[in-house]
Coordinates of C-alpha atoms in Angstrom, one line a residue:
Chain A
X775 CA 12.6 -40.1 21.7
X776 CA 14.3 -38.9 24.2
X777 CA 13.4 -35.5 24.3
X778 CA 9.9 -36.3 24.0
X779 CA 9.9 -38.2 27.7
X780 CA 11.7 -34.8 29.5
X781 CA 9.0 -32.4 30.1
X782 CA 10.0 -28.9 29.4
X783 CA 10.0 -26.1 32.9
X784 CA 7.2 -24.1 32.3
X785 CA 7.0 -20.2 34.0
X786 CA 3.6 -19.3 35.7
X787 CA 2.8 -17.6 32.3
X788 CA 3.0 -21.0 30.0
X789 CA 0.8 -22.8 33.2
X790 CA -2.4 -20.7 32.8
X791 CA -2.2 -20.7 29.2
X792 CA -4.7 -22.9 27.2
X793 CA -2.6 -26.8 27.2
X794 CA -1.2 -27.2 24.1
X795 CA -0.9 -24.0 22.7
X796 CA 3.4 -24.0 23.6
X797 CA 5.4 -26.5 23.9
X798 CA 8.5 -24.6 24.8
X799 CA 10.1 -25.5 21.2
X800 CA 10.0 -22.2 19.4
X801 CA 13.6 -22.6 19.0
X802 CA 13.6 -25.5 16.8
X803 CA 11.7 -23.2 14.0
X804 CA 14.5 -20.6 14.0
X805 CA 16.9 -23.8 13.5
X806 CA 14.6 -24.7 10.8
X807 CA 14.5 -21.3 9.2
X808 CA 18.3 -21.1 9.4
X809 CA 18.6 -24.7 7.2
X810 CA 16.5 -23.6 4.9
X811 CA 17.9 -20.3 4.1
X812 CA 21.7 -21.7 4.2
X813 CA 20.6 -22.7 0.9
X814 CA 19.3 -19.1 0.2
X815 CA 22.4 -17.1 0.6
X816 CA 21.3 -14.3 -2.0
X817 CA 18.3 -13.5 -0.9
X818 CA 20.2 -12.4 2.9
X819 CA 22.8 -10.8 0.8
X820 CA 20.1 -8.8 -1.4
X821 CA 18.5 -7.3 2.3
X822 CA 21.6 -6.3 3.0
X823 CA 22.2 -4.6 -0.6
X824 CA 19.4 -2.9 -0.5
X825 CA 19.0 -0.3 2.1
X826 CA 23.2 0.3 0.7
X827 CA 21.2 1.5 -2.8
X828 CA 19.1 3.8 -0.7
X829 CA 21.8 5.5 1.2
X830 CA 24.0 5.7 -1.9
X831 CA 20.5 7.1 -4.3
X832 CA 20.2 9.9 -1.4
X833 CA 23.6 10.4 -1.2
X834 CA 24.0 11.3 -5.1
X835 CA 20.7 12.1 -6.0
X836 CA 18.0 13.2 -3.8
X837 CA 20.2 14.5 -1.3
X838 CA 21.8 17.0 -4.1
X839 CA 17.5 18.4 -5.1
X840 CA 17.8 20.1 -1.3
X841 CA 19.5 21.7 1.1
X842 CA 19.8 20.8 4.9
X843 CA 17.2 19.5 6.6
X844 CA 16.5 20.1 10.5
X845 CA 17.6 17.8 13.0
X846 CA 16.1 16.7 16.2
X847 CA 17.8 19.1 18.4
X848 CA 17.0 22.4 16.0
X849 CA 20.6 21.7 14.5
X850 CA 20.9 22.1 10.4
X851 CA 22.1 18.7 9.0
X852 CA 22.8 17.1 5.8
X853 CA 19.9 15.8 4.0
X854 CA 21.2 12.2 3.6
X855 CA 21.9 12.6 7.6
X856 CA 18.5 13.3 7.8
X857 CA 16.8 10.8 6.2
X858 CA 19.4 7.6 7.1
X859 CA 17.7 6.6 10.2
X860 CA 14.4 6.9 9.0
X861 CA 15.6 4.4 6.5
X862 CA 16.7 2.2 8.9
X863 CA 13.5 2.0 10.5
X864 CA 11.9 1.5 7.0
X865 CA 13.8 -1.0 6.3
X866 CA 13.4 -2.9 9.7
X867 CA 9.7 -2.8 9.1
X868 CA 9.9 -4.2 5.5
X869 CA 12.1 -6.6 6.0
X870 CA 9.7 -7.8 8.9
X871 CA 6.8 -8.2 7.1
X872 CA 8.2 -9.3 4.0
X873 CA 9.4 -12.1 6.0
X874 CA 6.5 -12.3 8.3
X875 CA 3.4 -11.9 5.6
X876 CA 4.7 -13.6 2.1
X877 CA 6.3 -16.1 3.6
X878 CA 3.8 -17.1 6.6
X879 CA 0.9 -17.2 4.0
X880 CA 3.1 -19.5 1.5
X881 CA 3.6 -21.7 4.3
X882 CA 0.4 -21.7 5.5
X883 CA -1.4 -21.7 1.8
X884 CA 0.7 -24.1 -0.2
X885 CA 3.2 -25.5 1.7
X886 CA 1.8 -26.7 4.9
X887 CA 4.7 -26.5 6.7
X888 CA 2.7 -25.6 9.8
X889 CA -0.3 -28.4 9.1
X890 CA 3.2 -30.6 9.6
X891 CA 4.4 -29.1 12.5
X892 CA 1.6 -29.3 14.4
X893 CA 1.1 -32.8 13.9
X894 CA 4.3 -33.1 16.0
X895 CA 4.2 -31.4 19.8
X896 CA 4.6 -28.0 19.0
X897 CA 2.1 -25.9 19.2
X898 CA 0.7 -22.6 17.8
X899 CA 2.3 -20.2 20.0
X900 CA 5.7 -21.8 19.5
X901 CA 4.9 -21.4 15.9
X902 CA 4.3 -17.4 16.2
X903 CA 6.9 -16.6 18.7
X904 CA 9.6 -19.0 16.3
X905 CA 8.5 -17.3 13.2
X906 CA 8.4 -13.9 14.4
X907 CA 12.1 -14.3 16.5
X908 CA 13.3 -15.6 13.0
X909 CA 12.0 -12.1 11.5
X910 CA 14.1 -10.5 14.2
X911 CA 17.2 -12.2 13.8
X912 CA 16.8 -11.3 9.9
X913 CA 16.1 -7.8 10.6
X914 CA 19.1 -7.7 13.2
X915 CA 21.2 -8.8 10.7
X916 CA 19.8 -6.1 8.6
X917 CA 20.4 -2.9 10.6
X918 CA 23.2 -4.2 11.6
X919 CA 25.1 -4.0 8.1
X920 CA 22.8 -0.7 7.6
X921 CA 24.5 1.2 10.6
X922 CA 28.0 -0.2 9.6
X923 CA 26.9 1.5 6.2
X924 CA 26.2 4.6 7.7
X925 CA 29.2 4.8 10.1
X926 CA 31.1 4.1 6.9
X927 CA 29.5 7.0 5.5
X928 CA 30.0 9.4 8.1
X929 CA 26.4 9.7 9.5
X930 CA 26.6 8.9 13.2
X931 CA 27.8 11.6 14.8
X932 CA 26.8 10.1 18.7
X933 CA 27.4 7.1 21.3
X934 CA 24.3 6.8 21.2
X935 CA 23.7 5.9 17.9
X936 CA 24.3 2.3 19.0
X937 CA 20.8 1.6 20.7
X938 CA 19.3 2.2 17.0
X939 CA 20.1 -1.7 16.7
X940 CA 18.3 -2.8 19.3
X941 CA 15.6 -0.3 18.4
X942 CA 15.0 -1.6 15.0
X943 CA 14.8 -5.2 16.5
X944 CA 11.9 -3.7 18.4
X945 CA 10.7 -2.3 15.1
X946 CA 11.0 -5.8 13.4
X947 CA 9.2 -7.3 16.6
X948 CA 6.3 -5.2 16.1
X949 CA 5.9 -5.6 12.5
X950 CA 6.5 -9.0 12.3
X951 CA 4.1 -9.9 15.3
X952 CA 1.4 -7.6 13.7
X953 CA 2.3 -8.6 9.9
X954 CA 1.6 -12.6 10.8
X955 CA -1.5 -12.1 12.2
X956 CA -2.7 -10.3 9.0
X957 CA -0.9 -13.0 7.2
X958 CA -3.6 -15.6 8.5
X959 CA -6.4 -13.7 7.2
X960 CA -5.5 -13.6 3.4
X961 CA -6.9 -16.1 1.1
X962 CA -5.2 -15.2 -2.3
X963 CA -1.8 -13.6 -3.4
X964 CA -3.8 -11.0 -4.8
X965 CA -4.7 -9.8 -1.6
X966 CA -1.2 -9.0 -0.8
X967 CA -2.3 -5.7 -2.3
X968 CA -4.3 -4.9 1.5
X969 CA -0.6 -5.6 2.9
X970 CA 0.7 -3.1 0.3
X971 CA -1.8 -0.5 0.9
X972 CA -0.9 -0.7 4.5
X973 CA 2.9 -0.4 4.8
X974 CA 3.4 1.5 1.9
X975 CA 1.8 4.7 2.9
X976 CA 3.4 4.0 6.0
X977 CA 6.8 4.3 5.1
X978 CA 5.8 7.1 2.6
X979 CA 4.1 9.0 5.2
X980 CA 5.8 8.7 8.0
X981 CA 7.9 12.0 8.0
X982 CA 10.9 9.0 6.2
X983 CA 11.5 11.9 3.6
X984 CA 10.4 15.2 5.5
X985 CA 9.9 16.6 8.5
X986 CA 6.4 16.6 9.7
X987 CA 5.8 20.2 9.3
X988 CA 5.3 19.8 5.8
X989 CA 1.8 18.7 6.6
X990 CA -0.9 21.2 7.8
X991 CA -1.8 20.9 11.5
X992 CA -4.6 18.4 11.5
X993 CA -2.8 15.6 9.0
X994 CA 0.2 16.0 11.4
X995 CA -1.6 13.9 14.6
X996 CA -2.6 11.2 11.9
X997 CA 1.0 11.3 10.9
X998 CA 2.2 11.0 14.3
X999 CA -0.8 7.5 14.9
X1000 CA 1.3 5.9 12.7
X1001 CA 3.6 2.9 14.4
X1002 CA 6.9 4.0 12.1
X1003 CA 6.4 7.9 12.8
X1004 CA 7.5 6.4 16.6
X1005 CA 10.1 3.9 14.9
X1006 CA 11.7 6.8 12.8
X1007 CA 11.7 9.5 15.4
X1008 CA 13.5 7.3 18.0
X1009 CA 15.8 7.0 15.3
X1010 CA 16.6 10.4 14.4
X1011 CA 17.1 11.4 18.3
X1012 CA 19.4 8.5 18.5
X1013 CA 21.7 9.2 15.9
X1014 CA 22.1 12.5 16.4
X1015 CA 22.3 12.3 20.4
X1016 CA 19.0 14.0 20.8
X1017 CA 17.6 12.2 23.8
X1018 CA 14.2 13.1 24.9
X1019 CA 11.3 12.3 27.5
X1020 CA 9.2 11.6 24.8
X1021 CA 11.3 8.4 23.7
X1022 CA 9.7 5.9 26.5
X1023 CA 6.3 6.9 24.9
X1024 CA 7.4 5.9 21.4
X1025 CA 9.1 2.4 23.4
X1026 CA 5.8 1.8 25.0
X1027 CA 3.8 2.2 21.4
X1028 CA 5.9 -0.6 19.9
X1029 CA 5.8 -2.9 22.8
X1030 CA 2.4 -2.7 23.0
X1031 CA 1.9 -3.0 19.1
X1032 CA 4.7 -6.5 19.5
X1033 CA 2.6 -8.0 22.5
X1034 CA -0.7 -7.3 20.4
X1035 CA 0.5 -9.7 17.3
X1036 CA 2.3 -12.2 19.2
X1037 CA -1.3 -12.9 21.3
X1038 CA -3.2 -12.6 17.7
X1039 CA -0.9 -14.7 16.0
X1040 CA -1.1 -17.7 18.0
X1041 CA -4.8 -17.0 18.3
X1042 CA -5.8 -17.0 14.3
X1043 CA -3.2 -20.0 13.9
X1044 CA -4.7 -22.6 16.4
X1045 CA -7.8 -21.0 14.7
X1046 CA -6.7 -21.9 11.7
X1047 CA -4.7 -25.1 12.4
X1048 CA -6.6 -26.5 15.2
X1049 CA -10.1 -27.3 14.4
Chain B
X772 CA -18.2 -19.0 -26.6
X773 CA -16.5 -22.8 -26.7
X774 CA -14.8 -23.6 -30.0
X775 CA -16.9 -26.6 -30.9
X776 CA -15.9 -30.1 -29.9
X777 CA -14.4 -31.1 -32.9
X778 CA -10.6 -30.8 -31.8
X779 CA -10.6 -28.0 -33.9
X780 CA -7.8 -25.9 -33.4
X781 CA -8.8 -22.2 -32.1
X782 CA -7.6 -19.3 -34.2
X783 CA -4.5 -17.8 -33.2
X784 CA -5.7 -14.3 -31.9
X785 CA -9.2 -15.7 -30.3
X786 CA -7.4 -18.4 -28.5
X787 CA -5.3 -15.2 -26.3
X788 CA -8.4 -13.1 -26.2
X789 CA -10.3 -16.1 -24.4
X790 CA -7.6 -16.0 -21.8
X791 CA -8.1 -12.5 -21.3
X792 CA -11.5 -13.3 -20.7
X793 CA -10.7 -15.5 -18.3
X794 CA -8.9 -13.3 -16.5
X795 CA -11.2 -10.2 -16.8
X796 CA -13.6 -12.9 -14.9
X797 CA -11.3 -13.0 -11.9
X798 CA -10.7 -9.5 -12.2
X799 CA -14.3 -8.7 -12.2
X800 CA -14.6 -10.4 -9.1
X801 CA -11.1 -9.3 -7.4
X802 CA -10.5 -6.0 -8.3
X803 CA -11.1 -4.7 -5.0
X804 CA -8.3 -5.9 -3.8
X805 CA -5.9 -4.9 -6.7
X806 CA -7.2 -0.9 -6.0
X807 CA -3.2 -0.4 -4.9
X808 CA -2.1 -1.9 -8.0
X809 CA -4.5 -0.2 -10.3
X810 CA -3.1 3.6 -10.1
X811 CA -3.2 4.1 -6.6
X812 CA 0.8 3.2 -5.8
X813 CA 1.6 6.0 -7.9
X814 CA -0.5 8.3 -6.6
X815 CA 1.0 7.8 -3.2
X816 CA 4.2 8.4 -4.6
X817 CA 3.3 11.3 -6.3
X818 CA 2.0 12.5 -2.8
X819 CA 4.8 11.9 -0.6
X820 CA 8.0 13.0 -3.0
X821 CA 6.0 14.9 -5.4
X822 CA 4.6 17.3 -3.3
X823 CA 6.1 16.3 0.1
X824 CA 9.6 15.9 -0.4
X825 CA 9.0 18.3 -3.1
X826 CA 8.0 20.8 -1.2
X827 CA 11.8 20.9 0.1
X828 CA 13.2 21.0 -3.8
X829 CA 14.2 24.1 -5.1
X830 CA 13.1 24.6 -9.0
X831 CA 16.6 24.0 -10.9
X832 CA 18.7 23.2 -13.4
X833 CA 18.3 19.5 -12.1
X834 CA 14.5 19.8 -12.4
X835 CA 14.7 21.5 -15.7
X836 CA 13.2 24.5 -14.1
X837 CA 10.1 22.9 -13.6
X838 CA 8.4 22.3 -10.3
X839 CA 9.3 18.8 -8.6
X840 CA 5.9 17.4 -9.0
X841 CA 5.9 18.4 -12.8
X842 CA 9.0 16.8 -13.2
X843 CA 8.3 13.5 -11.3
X844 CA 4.7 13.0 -12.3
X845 CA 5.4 11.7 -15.8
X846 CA 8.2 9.1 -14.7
X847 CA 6.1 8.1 -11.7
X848 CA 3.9 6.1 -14.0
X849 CA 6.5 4.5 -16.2
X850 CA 7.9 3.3 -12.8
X851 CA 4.8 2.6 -11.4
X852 CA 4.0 0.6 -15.1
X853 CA 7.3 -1.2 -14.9
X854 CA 6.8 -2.6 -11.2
X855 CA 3.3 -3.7 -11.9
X856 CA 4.3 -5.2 -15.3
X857 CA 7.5 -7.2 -13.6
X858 CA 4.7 -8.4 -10.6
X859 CA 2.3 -9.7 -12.7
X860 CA 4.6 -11.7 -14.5
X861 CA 6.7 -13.7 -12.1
X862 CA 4.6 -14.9 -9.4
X863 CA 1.4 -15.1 -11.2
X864 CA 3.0 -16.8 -14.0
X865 CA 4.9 -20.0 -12.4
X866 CA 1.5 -19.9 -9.8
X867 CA -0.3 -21.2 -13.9
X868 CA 2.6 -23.7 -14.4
X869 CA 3.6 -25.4 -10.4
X870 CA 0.1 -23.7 -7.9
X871 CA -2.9 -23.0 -9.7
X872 CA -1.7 -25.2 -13.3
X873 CA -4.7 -23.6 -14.7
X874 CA -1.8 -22.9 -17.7
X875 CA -1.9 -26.7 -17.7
X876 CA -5.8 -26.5 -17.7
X877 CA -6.1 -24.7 -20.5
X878 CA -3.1 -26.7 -22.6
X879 CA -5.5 -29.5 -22.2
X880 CA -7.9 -27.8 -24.6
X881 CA -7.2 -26.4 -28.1
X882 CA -5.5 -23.3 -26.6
X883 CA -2.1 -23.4 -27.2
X884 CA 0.8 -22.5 -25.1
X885 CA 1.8 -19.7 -27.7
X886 CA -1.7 -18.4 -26.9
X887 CA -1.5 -18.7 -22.9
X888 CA 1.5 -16.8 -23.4
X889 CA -0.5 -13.8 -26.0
X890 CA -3.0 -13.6 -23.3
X891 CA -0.9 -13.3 -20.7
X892 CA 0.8 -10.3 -22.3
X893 CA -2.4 -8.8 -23.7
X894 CA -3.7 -9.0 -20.6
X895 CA -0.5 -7.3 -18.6
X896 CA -0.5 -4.6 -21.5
X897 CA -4.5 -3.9 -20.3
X898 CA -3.8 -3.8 -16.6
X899 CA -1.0 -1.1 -17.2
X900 CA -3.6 0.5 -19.6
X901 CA -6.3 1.0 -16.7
X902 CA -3.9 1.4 -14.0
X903 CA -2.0 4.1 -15.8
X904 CA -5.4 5.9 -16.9
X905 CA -6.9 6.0 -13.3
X906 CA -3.1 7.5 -12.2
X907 CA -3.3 10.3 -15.1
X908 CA -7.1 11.2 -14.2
X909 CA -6.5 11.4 -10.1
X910 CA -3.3 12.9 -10.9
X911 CA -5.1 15.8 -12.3
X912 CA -6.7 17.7 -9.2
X913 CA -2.9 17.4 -7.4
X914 CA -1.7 19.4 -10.5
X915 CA 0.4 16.6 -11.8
X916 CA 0.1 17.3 -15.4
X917 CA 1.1 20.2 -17.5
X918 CA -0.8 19.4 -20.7
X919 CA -2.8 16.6 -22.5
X920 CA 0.5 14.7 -23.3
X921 CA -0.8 12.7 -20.0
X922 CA -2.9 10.1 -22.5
X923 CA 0.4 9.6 -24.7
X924 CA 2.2 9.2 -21.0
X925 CA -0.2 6.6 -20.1
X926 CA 0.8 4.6 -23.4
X927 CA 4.9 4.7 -23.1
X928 CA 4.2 3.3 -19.4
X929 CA 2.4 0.6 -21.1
X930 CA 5.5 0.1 -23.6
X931 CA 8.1 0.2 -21.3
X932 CA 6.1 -2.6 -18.5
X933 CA 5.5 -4.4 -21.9
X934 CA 9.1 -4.5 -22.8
X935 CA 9.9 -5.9 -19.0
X936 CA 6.8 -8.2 -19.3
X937 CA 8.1 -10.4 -21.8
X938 CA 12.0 -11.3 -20.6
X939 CA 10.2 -11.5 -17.0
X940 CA 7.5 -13.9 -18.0
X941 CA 10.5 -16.1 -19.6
X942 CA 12.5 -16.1 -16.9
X943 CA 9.4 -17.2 -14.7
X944 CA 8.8 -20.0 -17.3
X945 CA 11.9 -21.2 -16.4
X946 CA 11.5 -21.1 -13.4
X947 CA 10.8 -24.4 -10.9
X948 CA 11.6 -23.1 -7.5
X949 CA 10.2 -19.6 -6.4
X950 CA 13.5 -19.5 -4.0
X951 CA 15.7 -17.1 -5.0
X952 CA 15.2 -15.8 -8.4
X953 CA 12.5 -13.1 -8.4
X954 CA 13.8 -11.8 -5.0
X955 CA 17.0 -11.2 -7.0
X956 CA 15.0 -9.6 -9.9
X957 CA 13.3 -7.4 -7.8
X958 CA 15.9 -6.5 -5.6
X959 CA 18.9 -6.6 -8.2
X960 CA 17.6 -4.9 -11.3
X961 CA 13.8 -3.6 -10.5
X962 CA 14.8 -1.6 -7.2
X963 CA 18.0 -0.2 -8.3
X964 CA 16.6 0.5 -11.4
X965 CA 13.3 2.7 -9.5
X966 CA 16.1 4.7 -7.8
X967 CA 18.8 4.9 -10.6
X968 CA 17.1 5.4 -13.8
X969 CA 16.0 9.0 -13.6
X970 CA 12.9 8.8 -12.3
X971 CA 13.0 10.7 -9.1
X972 CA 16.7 13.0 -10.0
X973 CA 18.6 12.9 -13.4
X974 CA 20.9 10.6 -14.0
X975 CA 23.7 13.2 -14.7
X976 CA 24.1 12.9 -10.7
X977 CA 25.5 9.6 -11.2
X978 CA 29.4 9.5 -11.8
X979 CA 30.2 8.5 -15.5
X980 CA 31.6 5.1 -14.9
X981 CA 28.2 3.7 -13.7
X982 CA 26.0 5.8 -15.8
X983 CA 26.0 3.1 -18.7
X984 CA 23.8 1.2 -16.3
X985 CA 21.0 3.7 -16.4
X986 CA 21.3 3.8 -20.4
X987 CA 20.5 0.2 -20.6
X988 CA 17.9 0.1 -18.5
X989 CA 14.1 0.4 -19.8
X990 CA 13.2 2.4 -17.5
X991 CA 15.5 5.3 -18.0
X992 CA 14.3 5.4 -22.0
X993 CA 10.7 4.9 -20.9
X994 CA 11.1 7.9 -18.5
X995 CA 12.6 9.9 -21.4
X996 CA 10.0 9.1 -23.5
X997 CA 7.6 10.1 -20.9
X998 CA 8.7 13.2 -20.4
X999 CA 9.4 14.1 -23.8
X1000 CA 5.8 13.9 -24.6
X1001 CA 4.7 15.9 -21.6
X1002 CA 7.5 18.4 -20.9
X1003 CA 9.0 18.8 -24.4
X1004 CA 12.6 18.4 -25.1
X1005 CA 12.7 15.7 -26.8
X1006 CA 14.0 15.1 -30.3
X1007 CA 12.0 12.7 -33.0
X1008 CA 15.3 10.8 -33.3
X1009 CA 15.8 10.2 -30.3
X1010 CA 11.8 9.1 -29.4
X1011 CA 12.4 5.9 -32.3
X1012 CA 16.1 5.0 -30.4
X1013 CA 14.3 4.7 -27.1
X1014 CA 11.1 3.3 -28.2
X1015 CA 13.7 0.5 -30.8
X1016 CA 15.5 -0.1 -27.4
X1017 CA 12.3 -0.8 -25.7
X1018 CA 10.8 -2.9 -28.8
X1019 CA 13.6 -4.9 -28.9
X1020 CA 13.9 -6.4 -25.3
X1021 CA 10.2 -7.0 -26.0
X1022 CA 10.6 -9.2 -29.0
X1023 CA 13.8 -11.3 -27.8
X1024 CA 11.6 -11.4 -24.5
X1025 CA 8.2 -13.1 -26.0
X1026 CA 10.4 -15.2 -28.3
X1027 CA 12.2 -16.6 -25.6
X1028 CA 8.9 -16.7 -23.8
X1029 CA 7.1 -18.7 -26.6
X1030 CA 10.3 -21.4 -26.4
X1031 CA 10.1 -21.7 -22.6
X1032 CA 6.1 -21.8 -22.3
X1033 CA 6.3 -24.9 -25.9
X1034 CA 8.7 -26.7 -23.8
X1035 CA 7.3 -26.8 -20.1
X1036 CA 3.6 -27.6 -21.5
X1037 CA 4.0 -29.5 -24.8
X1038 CA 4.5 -32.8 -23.7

């Protein structure tokens, strides 16, 4: 009962926002989420397994169909070299709306995990900024063991190489924020097919397997609308040292994308939630 | 269309083929948002490493000296069958026994669980139909196909996702908690087995000592079969091992099925 008598510092932000939309306690749904996936030990292990296939499927397979592939700075490369940190950013984004889409709508569907929350003082926004923070934890935790994989492997070849981990926890911001607003709108599992038909030709399109002058000139700009082409090319420049002015344009494309879900998240949930 | 009120008890065959109707209701109604699901996954694949990342592949002894997109197209749809087939039964399945209980529902009438359990797979094996028929058609205008051995493509896709329909749907009927255990099939055996199984290189490429994996998958003797009836190459003796391997897991799967399905609605 205690807590519930102190009353939380609020910034200038959390003053002129509607009352009762945050409650300053996003942090207890990341403590939540971290209880009840102690219990779910395999399915962290599995994320981490997974982009490890990949590499090793590209390593022994795909990589042996081609030759060297062009790297950022005009440099040949190795074709598993290549296509490692577009994976990475790949697997940042799937991992963030897995986490941020199936398991949102479950909880908002069938469980009611949120209807429960609510009835206690947290509010909407502390809901979509706990979710989506638990997303990004999950997909630090991912890239993390993906760029041990790939220093393992002998793929980083520069210093620099070490800000693809914060990058991809901008990736999974942006996905996640983005992924749980469209969450809110589907009514049936089914429709997890319009969340498939989204990120799927996304990750298949966005230059993850070749470069982008594979496409003729006027599929290239739609190519480069997409929200991963950014992800995956801030990749590649990074892990081959290849820094360029062009990199604060691709940063300012995901941080606009992340502010944009975390503001339509908390909208559609007290929507939702709050009649 | 109701089997009289007499308690009667609905012949075996009709009593599936009702639940297929009742499923080709929702689908009627749904389908719209299943259009990924039904052939256009595939195509995207086919779009991106077929002729994107194929465009990068040199014609070789790995390919068989065939063009990439030739030599993907066919194993495309088995995969494509096999994800689809492995979907529709784990989720949707233990959603009819713990969310929707409409497998409950219909237990409560003269439809038997045996029969939930026909439709179900009768209704899997005509999703994988259409989806692998729209795949083969739009497949065509890319160049995708080589000959008319497309139709008998379409069919192994719908073996081999039938052969991983049945084991999946039993594991789902054992299922309580939707925790863990399809995220491990999906990520353990369906995923490794998309990358490993020959569909997108051969599985020479893959050091002896873990090759046996690939053999004992379905997907790698679906995506023989599939080929062999498209490119050629493949011996009759060989066609009945792959398609015995694939009938097999099929039959331990929808006995195993039938147990699991008696036991969590017969009560």
């Amino acid at each position: 009962m205690t807590a519930l008598t102190r009353t939380p510092r609020r910034g200038l932000l959390l003053r002129v926002l509607p009352p009762g939309l945050y409650a300053g306690r996003a942090s207890k749904l990341v403590e939540r989420s971290v209880l009840a996936y102690s219990r779910m030990w395999l399915v962290f292990a599995s994320g981490v397994l997974e982009p490890l296939f990949y590499l090793v499927a590209f390593q022994i397979g795909f990589g042996r169909l081609v030759g060297d592939a062009t790297g950022p700075d005009g440099a040949p490369m190795s074709y598993v070299a290549f296509v490692a940190p577009a994976l990475l950013a790949s697997s940042a984004m799937n991992g963030a709306i897995f986490d941020s889409t199936f398991n949102v709508f479950f909880k908002v569907r069938y469980a009611k995990t949120y209807d429960a929350m609510l009835a206690t003082p947290i509010g909407p926004l502390d809901i979509a900024v706990g979710e989506i923070a638990w997303a990004v934890l999950r997909g630090g935790l991912y890239s993390a063991a993906f760029f041990a994989v790939m220093a393992v492997m002998g793929l980083v070849s520069s210093p620099w190489a070490v800000l693809m981990i914060p990058v991809a926890l901008l990736i999974a911001f942006a996905f996640a924020a983005v992924g749980m607003t469209c969450a809110t709108f589907l009514r049936s599992t089914s429709q997890f097919d319009y969340i498939q038909l989204a990120v799927v030709p996304m990750f298949l399109f966005s230059t993850t397997f070749y470069p982008l002058t594979v496409y003729p000139e006027a599929l290239r700009i739609v190519v480069q609308c997409s929200p991963l082409y950014h992800g995956i090319q801030l990749m590649r420049e990074l892990a081959a040292g290849a820094l360029h002015p062009a990199m604060i344009g691709h940063i300012a494309y995901l941080v606009a994308l992340a502010v944009l879900g975390v503001w339509g998240a908390a909208r559609r949930l007290s929507g939702l939630l709050l009649r | 269309m109701v089997a009289g009120s007499t308690g009667r008890v609905v012949p075996a065959w009709r009593g599936a083929w009702l639940r297929v109707e009742g499923y080709w209701a929702w689908y009627r109604r749904y389908w719209r948002s299943n259009v990924y699901s039904t052939g256009l996954q595939p195509l995207l694949f086919l779009l991106a490493m077929g002729l994107g990342f194929g465009s990068q592949v040199q014609a070789g002894p790995a390919t068989g000296g065939l063009s990439y997109v030739h030599y993907i197209a066919p194993a495309l749809l088995v995969s494509a069958a096999l994800q689809n087939a492995v979907g529709e039964s784990t989720y949707p399945v233990l959603s009819g026994f713990k969310w929707q209980k409409d497998y409950l529902a219909v237990t409560a009438t003269p439809v038997t669980p045996g029969q939930v359990l026909g439709g179900h797979l009768i209704w899997v094996a005509l999703r994988l139909l259409l989806s692998g028929s729209v795949y083969a058609l739009v497949a065509i205008p890319f160049g995708a196909w080589l000959n008319a051995g497309a139709v008998l493509v379409v069919l192994v896709g719908t073996v081999t996702g039938l052969a991983c329909a049945a084991p999946v749907t039993a594991l789902a009927a054992t299922t309580y908690d939707e925790g863990v255990r399809f995220n491990a099939v999906f990520r353990f055996v369906v995923m490794p087995m998309t990358l490993f199984a020959g569909t997108f290189f051969p599985i020479g490429q893959i050091p002896l000592a873990v090759r046996w994996l690939a053999w004992i998958s379905p997907l790698w003797h679906g995506n023989e079969l599939a080929r062999g009836v498209t490119l050629g190459g493949l011996s009759p003796a060989a066609a009945l091992g792959h398609l015995a391997f694939l009938a097999a897991l099929f039959a331990i799967g929808a006995v195993l099925a039938r147990r699991y399905f008696y036991r969590r609605l017969v009560v």
